[in-house]
Tab-separated table of C-alpha atoms in Angstrom:
chain	number	residue	atom	x	y	z
A	1	MET	CA	0.000	0.000	0.000
A	2	SER	CA	1.415	3.398	-0.983
A	3	ARG	CA	1.898	6.231	1.475
A	4	LYS	CA	-0.928	8.248	-0.007
A	5	LYS	CA	-3.380	5.375	0.448
A	6	LEU	CA	-2.106	4.725	3.975
A	7	CYS	CA	-2.657	8.361	4.856
A	8	GLU	CA	-6.186	8.363	3.474
A	9	TYR	CA	-6.953	5.005	5.102
A	10	TYR	CA	-5.722	5.768	8.626
A	11	TRP	CA	-6.198	9.546	8.963
A	12	ALA	CA	-9.953	9.792	9.586
A	13	PRO	CA	-10.329	6.724	11.900
A	14	PHE	CA	-7.425	7.669	14.117
A	15	LYS	CA	-8.552	11.310	14.270
A	16	SER	CA	-12.003	10.191	15.435
A	17	ASP	CA	-10.390	7.974	18.108
A	18	CYS	CA	-8.309	10.918	19.326
A	19	GLU	CA	-11.350	13.163	19.541
A	20	GLU	CA	-13.272	10.485	21.453
A	21	LEU	CA	-10.413	10.137	23.938
A	22	LEU	CA	-10.065	13.893	24.385
A	23	GLY	CA	-13.836	14.327	24.570
A	24	ARG	CA	-14.046	11.915	27.492
A	25	PHE	CA	-11.134	13.684	29.132
A	26	GLN	CA	-12.912	17.019	28.655
A	27	GLN	CA	-15.977	15.714	30.469
A	28	THR	CA	-13.905	15.112	33.595
A	29	GLU	CA	-13.205	18.884	33.835
A	30	SER	CA	-9.759	18.069	35.137
A	31	VAL	CA	-6.171	18.103	33.883
A	32	ARG	CA	-4.876	15.357	36.171
A	33	TYR	CA	-2.905	12.580	34.531
A	34	GLU	CA	-4.597	9.880	36.599
A	35	GLU	CA	-7.936	10.808	35.039
A	36	PHE	CA	-6.463	10.617	31.544
A	37	SER	CA	-4.663	7.310	32.189
A	38	ALA	CA	-7.906	5.756	33.440
A	39	ILE	CA	-9.653	6.706	30.189
A	40	TRP	CA	-6.623	5.466	28.196
A	41	ARG	CA	-6.767	2.035	29.832
A	42	GLU	CA	-10.544	1.864	29.503
A	43	MET	CA	-10.357	2.501	25.733
A	44	ASP	CA	-7.220	0.328	25.365
A	45	PHE	CA	-5.802	3.116	23.250
A	46	SER	CA	-2.380	1.493	22.860
A	47	GLY	CA	-4.028	-1.151	20.674
A	48	VAL	CA	-3.940	1.230	17.684
A	49	PHE	CA	-0.478	-0.129	16.858
A	50	PHE	CA	-1.680	-3.737	16.452
A	51	GLY	CA	-3.298	-3.274	13.048
A	52	THR	CA	-0.149	-2.869	10.954
A	53	GLN	CA	1.822	-5.753	9.499
A	54	SER	CA	5.211	-4.900	7.946
A	55	ASP	CA	7.924	-2.854	9.627
A	56	HIS	CA	7.774	-0.223	6.901
A	57	GLU	CA	4.028	0.178	7.390
A	58	LYS	CA	4.442	0.328	11.186
A	59	ARG	CA	6.980	3.131	10.954
A	60	TYR	CA	4.911	5.179	8.555
A	61	PHE	CA	1.768	4.657	10.652
A	62	THR	CA	3.611	5.739	13.813
A	63	ARG	CA	4.864	8.854	12.046
A	64	LEU	CA	1.335	9.587	10.832
A	65	ILE	CA	-0.344	9.298	14.241
A	66	PHE	CA	2.305	11.567	15.784
A	67	THR	CA	1.519	14.118	13.089
A	68	ILE	CA	-2.190	13.949	13.944
A	69	ALA	CA	-1.768	13.940	17.741
A	70	TYR	CA	0.770	16.776	17.576
A	71	ARG	CA	-1.960	19.203	16.413
A	72	TYR	CA	-3.858	18.886	19.704
A	73	ILE	CA	-1.117	20.501	21.807
A	74	LEU	CA	-1.216	23.726	19.792
A	75	PRO	CA	-3.688	26.608	19.609
A	76	PRO	CA	-6.599	27.173	18.975
A	77	TYR	CA	-7.512	24.306	21.317
A	78	SER	CA	-8.341	24.967	24.951
A	79	PHE	CA	-5.917	24.423	27.788
A	80	GLN	CA	-7.506	21.132	28.876
A	81	ILE	CA	-7.473	19.708	25.335
A	82	ARG	CA	-3.844	20.741	24.851
A	83	VAL	CA	-2.876	19.040	28.101
A	84	GLY	CA	-4.774	15.935	26.972
A	85	GLY	CA	-2.891	16.070	23.666
A	86	LEU	CA	0.409	16.140	25.578
A	87	TYR	CA	-0.662	13.121	27.632
A	88	MET	CA	-1.732	11.325	24.452
A	89	ILE	CA	1.645	11.937	22.773
A	90	TYR	CA	3.401	10.659	25.897
A	91	GLY	CA	1.360	7.455	25.856
A	92	LEU	CA	1.792	6.878	22.124
A	93	TYR	CA	5.562	7.438	22.307
A	94	ASN	CA	6.031	4.873	25.075
A	95	THR	CA	3.738	2.204	23.543
A	96	GLN	CA	4.932	2.248	19.925
A	97	LEU	CA	6.121	-1.103	18.578
A	98	ILE	CA	9.060	-0.072	16.367
A	99	TRP	CA	12.713	0.258	17.284
A	100	PRO	CA	14.449	2.633	17.219
A	101	LYS	CA	11.530	4.726	18.373
A	102	GLU	CA	10.003	7.269	16.051
A	103	LYS	CA	10.447	10.812	17.338
A	104	ILE	CA	7.847	13.568	17.506
A	105	ARG	CA	8.449	16.309	14.968
A	106	ILE	CA	8.069	19.814	16.413
A	107	ALA	CA	8.456	22.836	14.182
A	108	LEU	CA	10.459	25.744	15.546
A	109	LYS	CA	7.534	28.093	14.890
A	110	ASP	CA	5.397	26.012	17.307
A	111	TRP	CA	8.004	25.632	20.047
A	112	TYR	CA	7.010	28.971	21.627
A	113	ASP	CA	3.392	27.779	21.991
A	114	VAL	CA	4.541	24.556	23.650
A	115	GLN	CA	6.752	26.446	26.098
A	116	LYS	CA	3.894	28.841	26.890
A	117	LEU	CA	1.624	25.882	27.626
A	118	ILE	CA	4.154	24.440	30.081
A	119	ALA	CA	4.685	27.870	31.669
A	120	ASP	CA	0.941	28.278	32.201
A	121	ALA	CA	0.714	24.789	33.696
A	122	LYS	CA	3.606	25.539	36.039
A	123	SER	CA	2.102	28.844	37.152
A	124	CYS	CA	-1.201	27.053	37.927
A	125	GLN	CA	0.662	24.321	39.882
A	126	HIS	CA	-0.275	21.538	37.442
A	127	LEU	CA	2.958	19.708	38.165
A	128	ASP	CA	1.909	16.457	36.499
A	129	VAL	CA	1.814	18.316	33.158
A	130	VAL	CA	5.315	19.656	33.742
A	131	TYR	CA	6.528	16.192	34.788
A	132	ILE	CA	5.210	14.525	31.613
A	133	PHE	CA	6.844	17.177	29.457
A	134	LYS	CA	10.175	16.783	31.281
A	135	ARG	CA	10.016	13.021	30.792
A	136	LEU	CA	9.594	13.511	27.049
A	137	LEU	CA	12.534	15.910	26.971
A	138	SER	CA	14.787	13.594	28.987
A	139	SER	CA	14.016	10.670	26.674
A	140	LYS	CA	14.812	12.880	23.636
A	141	ALA	CA	11.399	12.255	22.144
A	142	PHE	CA	11.262	15.510	20.175
A	143	CYS	CA	12.837	16.147	16.797
A	144	PHE	CA	13.099	19.891	16.151
A	145	THR	CA	12.490	20.608	12.481
A	146	ALA	CA	11.667	23.502	10.200
A	147	MET	CA	8.247	22.106	9.246
A	148	PRO	CA	5.883	19.807	11.196
A	149	GLN	CA	5.652	17.464	8.188
A	150	LYS	CA	8.127	16.390	5.554
A	151	LEU	CA	7.718	18.331	2.336
A	152	THR	CA	7.257	16.110	-0.697
A	153	PHE	CA	5.761	16.421	-4.141
A	154	GLU	CA	2.453	15.114	-2.715
A	155	ALA	CA	2.097	18.021	-0.269
A	156	ARG	CA	-0.991	19.420	-1.994
A	157	GLU	CA	-2.818	16.123	-1.710
A	158	ARG	CA	-2.527	15.821	2.061
A	159	VAL	CA	-5.604	15.580	4.249
A	160	GLN	CA	-6.401	18.817	6.031
A	161	HIS	CA	-6.770	18.857	9.820
A	162	ASN	CA	-10.154	20.358	10.690
A	163	VAL	CA	-10.475	21.884	14.153
A	164	ASN	CA	-13.277	20.516	16.323
A	165	GLU	CA	-15.338	23.467	17.516
A	166	GLU	CA	-16.089	21.753	20.831
A	167	PHE	CA	-12.365	21.687	21.624
A	168	ARG	CA	-11.652	25.235	20.463
A	169	ASP	CA	-10.520	27.783	23.017
A	170	HIS	CA	-13.032	30.651	23.025
A	171	LYS	CA	-11.141	33.774	24.018
A	172	ASN	CA	-14.291	35.917	24.239
A	173	ARG	CA	-16.061	33.825	26.865
A	174	VAL	CA	-16.263	36.780	29.256
A	175	THR	CA	-17.816	38.954	26.561
A	176	GLU	CA	-20.325	36.217	25.761
A	177	LEU	CA	-21.129	35.934	29.461
A	178	ALA	CA	-21.790	39.663	29.734
A	179	SER	CA	-24.218	39.767	26.814
A	180	ILE	CA	-27.412	41.819	26.948
A	181	GLU	CA	-29.677	38.796	27.392
A	182	MET	CA	-27.500	37.385	30.168
A	183	LEU	CA	-27.353	40.724	31.989
A	184	GLU	CA	-31.129	41.107	31.809
A	185	GLU	CA	-31.598	37.626	33.223
A	186	ILE	CA	-29.108	38.323	36.009
A	187	ALA	CA	-30.861	41.612	36.768
A	188	ASN	CA	-34.269	39.885	37.022
A	189	MET	CA	-32.924	37.139	39.279
A	190	HIS	CA	-31.035	39.646	41.420
A	191	GLY	CA	-34.135	41.839	41.752
A	192	HIS	CA	-36.199	38.859	42.872
A	193	TYR	CA	-33.469	37.955	45.358
A	194	GLU	CA	-33.443	41.516	46.751
A	195	ARG	CA	-37.211	41.523	47.213
A	196	LEU	CA	-37.105	38.222	49.072
A	197	LYS	CA	-34.252	39.403	51.270
A	198	LYS	CA	-35.977	42.698	52.113
A	199	SER	CA	-39.106	40.838	53.104
A	200	SER	CA	-37.165	38.482	55.388
A	201	VAL	CA	-34.651	40.953	56.866
A	202	PRO	CA	-35.888	44.026	58.787
A	203	PRO	CA	-34.663	47.402	57.462
A	204	SER	CA	-33.016	48.243	60.810
A	205	SER	CA	-30.496	45.389	60.429
A	206	GLY	CA	-28.228	47.497	58.202
A	207	VAL	CA	-27.692	44.824	55.521
A	208	THR	CA	-26.531	46.332	52.196
A	209	LEU	CA	-27.401	44.644	48.921
A	210	LEU	CA	-24.845	44.682	46.096
A	211	ASN	CA	-25.730	45.476	42.505
A	212	LEU	CA	-24.662	42.208	40.920
A	213	THR	CA	-25.469	43.286	37.367
A	214	TYR	CA	-23.203	46.313	37.612
A	215	LEU	CA	-20.333	44.247	39.044
A	216	VAL	CA	-20.534	41.662	36.259
A	217	GLN	CA	-20.622	44.372	33.604
A	218	LYS	CA	-17.667	46.152	35.217
A	219	CYS	CA	-15.567	42.963	35.334
A	220	ALA	CA	-16.345	42.223	31.691
A	221	PHE	CA	-15.376	45.762	30.702
A	222	GLU	CA	-12.052	45.571	32.594
A	223	TYR	CA	-11.288	42.204	30.998
A	224	GLN	CA	-11.983	43.617	27.540
A	225	GLN	CA	-9.653	46.561	28.248
A	226	TRP	CA	-6.926	44.121	29.350
A	227	GLN	CA	-7.344	42.104	26.130
A	228	ASP	CA	-7.201	45.264	24.002
A	229	LYS	CA	-4.023	46.344	25.796
A	230	ILE	CA	-2.316	43.011	25.107
A	231	ALA	CA	-3.376	43.124	21.461
A	232	ALA	CA	-2.054	46.690	21.125
A	233	GLU	CA	1.324	45.679	22.622
A	234	LYS	CA	1.600	42.735	20.231
A	235	GLU	CA	0.770	44.954	17.280
A	236	LYS	CA	3.316	47.533	18.432
A	237	ASN	CA	6.049	44.893	18.758
A	238	SER	CA	5.230	43.484	15.325
A	239	LYS	CA	5.393	46.965	13.776
A	240	LYS	CA	8.716	47.600	15.505
A	241	GLU	CA	10.147	44.339	14.166
A	242	THR	CA	8.854	45.182	10.694
A	243	THR	CA	10.475	48.641	10.872
A	244	GLN	CA	13.809	47.165	11.967
A	245	LYS	CA	13.704	44.629	9.159
A	246	SER	CA	12.899	47.348	6.614
A	247	GLU	CA	15.750	49.542	7.910
A	248	SER	CA	18.231	46.695	7.740
A	249	SER	CA	17.050	45.747	4.259
A	250	SER	CA	17.299	49.372	3.037
A	251	ARG	CA	20.826	49.636	4.460
A	252	ALA	CA	21.799	46.389	2.718
A	253	VAL	CA	20.368	47.689	-0.558
A	254	MET	CA	22.291	50.960	-0.174
A	255	LEU	CA	25.585	49.131	0.496
A	256	ALA	CA	24.986	46.870	-2.477
A	257	ALA	CA	24.354	49.908	-4.682
A	258	ILE	CA	27.565	51.590	-3.484
A	259	LYS	CA	29.594	48.442	-4.151
A	260	SER	CA	28.125	47.948	-7.595
A	261	LYS	CA	28.771	51.590	-8.424
A	262	SER	CA	32.383	51.477	-7.230
A	263	TYR	CA	33.225	48.199	-8.952
A	264	GLY	CA	31.340	49.030	-12.100
A	265	HIS	CA	33.682	51.831	-13.278
A	266	VAL	CA	37.008	49.980	-13.052
A	267	SER	CA	38.882	50.284	-16.324
A	268	LYS	CA	40.407	47.080	-17.573
A	269	GLY	CA	43.627	47.200	-19.551
A	270	THR	CA	44.953	44.702	-22.025
A	271	LYS	CA	46.423	41.476	-20.807
A	272	SER	CA	49.926	42.537	-21.808
A	273	ARG	CA	49.783	45.745	-19.737
A	274	ARG	CA	47.929	44.590	-16.621
A	275	HIS	CA	51.190	43.906	-14.795
A	276	ARG	CA	52.531	47.390	-15.479
A	277	GLN	CA	52.075	50.391	-13.255
A	278	VAL	CA	51.107	53.886	-14.394
A	279	GLU	CA	53.353	56.619	-12.982
A	280	MET	CA	52.818	60.371	-13.223
A	281	VAL	CA	56.028	62.146	-14.264
A	282	THR	CA	56.382	65.905	-14.442
A	283	SER	CA	58.406	67.159	-17.366
A	284	GLY	CA	60.969	69.913	-17.033
A	285	SER	CA	58.898	72.224	-19.233
A	286	GLY	CA	56.091	72.277	-16.641
A	287	THR	CA	53.562	70.170	-18.537
A	288	ASP	CA	52.358	67.013	-16.795
A	289	HIS	CA	51.697	63.924	-18.763
A	290	ALA	CA	51.402	60.250	-17.960
A	291	LEU	CA	54.317	58.099	-18.914
A	292	PHE	CA	54.053	54.367	-18.874
A	293	SER	CA	57.143	52.786	-17.406
A	294	GLN	CA	57.706	49.293	-16.257
A	295	LYS	CA	58.071	48.845	-12.531
A	296	ARG	CA	61.725	48.299	-11.508
A	297	ARG	CA	62.672	45.173	-9.733
A	298	PRO	CA	64.108	45.807	-6.244
A	299	PRO	CA	67.767	44.823	-5.643
A	300	SER	CA	68.447	41.419	-4.187
A	301	LEU	CA	69.566	40.761	-0.632
A	302	ARG	CA	73.197	40.042	-1.701
A	303	THR	CA	73.400	43.320	-3.614
A	304	ARG	CA	72.073	45.332	-0.673
A	305	THR	CA	74.500	43.558	1.699
A	306	TRP	CA	77.466	44.368	-0.528
A	307	GLN	CA	76.328	48.011	-0.768
A	308	ASN	CA	76.083	48.373	3.025
A	309	PHE	CA	79.080	46.322	4.194
A	310	GLY	CA	81.291	46.154	1.140
A	311	LYS	CA	82.096	43.324	-1.197
A	312	PRO	CA	84.102	40.568	0.520
A	313	SER	CA	87.591	39.677	-0.729
A	314	GLU	CA	88.121	36.567	-2.785
A	315	PRO	CA	88.961	33.525	-0.660
A	316	GLU	CA	92.505	32.103	-0.803
A	317	GLN	CA	92.993	29.102	-2.999
A	318	THR	CA	93.652	26.046	-0.892
A	319	GLN	CA	95.033	22.812	-2.141
A	320	GLU	CA	92.436	20.178	-2.348
A	321	TRP	CA	93.276	16.788	-0.857
A	322	LEU	CA	92.895	13.954	-3.240
A	323	LEU	CA	92.586	10.306	-2.481
A	324	SER	CA	94.954	9.454	-5.313
A	325	VAL	CA	98.679	10.441	-4.810
A	326	MET	CA	101.046	11.303	-7.604
A	327	GLU	CA	104.216	9.191	-8.240
A	328	GLU	CA	106.590	12.023	-7.186
A	329	ASP	CA	104.885	12.335	-3.847
A	330	LYS	CA	105.138	8.601	-3.340
A	331	ASN	CA	108.963	8.654	-3.939
A	332	ALA	CA	109.375	11.605	-1.559
A	333	LEU	CA	107.521	9.770	1.143
A	334	LYS	CA	109.682	6.679	0.650
A	335	ARG	CA	112.942	8.700	0.998
A	336	LYS	CA	111.622	10.376	4.120
A	337	ASP	CA	110.773	7.028	5.671
A	338	ILE	CA	114.282	5.683	4.842
A	339	ARG	CA	116.031	8.606	6.535
A	340	ARG	CA	113.857	8.233	9.605
A	341	PHE	CA	114.675	4.546	9.808
A	342	LYS	CA	118.442	5.176	9.536
A	343	TRP	CA	118.372	7.839	12.208
A	344	ARG	CA	116.565	5.495	14.576
A	345	ASN	CA	119.110	2.745	14.049
A	346	ASN	CA	122.046	5.129	14.666
A	347	TRP	CA	120.531	6.382	17.903
A	348	LEU	CA	120.039	2.880	19.185
């Protein structure tokens, strides 16, 4: 079975299994790992690896399910769904059947969102989330890449990942809570509560009743101002980065123009005259003209030494010793040996 058919065959069933697992975890209204592990064991979720046959198919299927499960730890999903996605990746990584283990591809553009998720979990004292993430890091389960999927010629034919609206993180929940219909309902209920309390509590008791509708509307307004402030800061930082990039690019363009202008007007001589140097010589008549003269070669080290210290005298001719001796020298040596022998005998 080709990769394209494997992708089409396994994508939708496994995605539905993931959404069923995360949907059950969402119903618990908790982010504890013990709740997720109980649902994992109840569904026997590790059995997804038992349907493949060959090793090649197992590896591609493992890579595919990591690609699908990886989407659930990123925005726009809610915090609980993202935590459940992290737990699901942890379980799938430790129950895969291939060796060496397939790693989880994380794009560098998504690494900031993952770190922000762990920072939020740590600030809320969800230490089991931080522990699971540290276990994945210590086991080197992540493979940091430029893209979350490998780019091939079949990239246009890939199945798109549709976001489940039930898992989506609604950032305007406070605004939806403080709608006109909700405020009117709160006002009616609060008015009924005030009437009942006034009838049961005497006026001399000094009990003050709060305007609940005004407090809810005030909190919603302050939250909206806080969101607008964060959005304005992000927009300001993005504009600043864009301005810096444009300035650097304009400076690079200006330097490139200066270089091209300076190197574009260099006059090239013929090949026979490129090694010669042009010297400006002033004539005795006062008119200046350019004379082409070949550059003189500097004197050698021996010539400069002789100029500074004088030329040394010629060495005396010495007689060279030869291994072969002439006949005259042999006779002279014999006579000398005879005289020495006679003198020795006379002395004795």
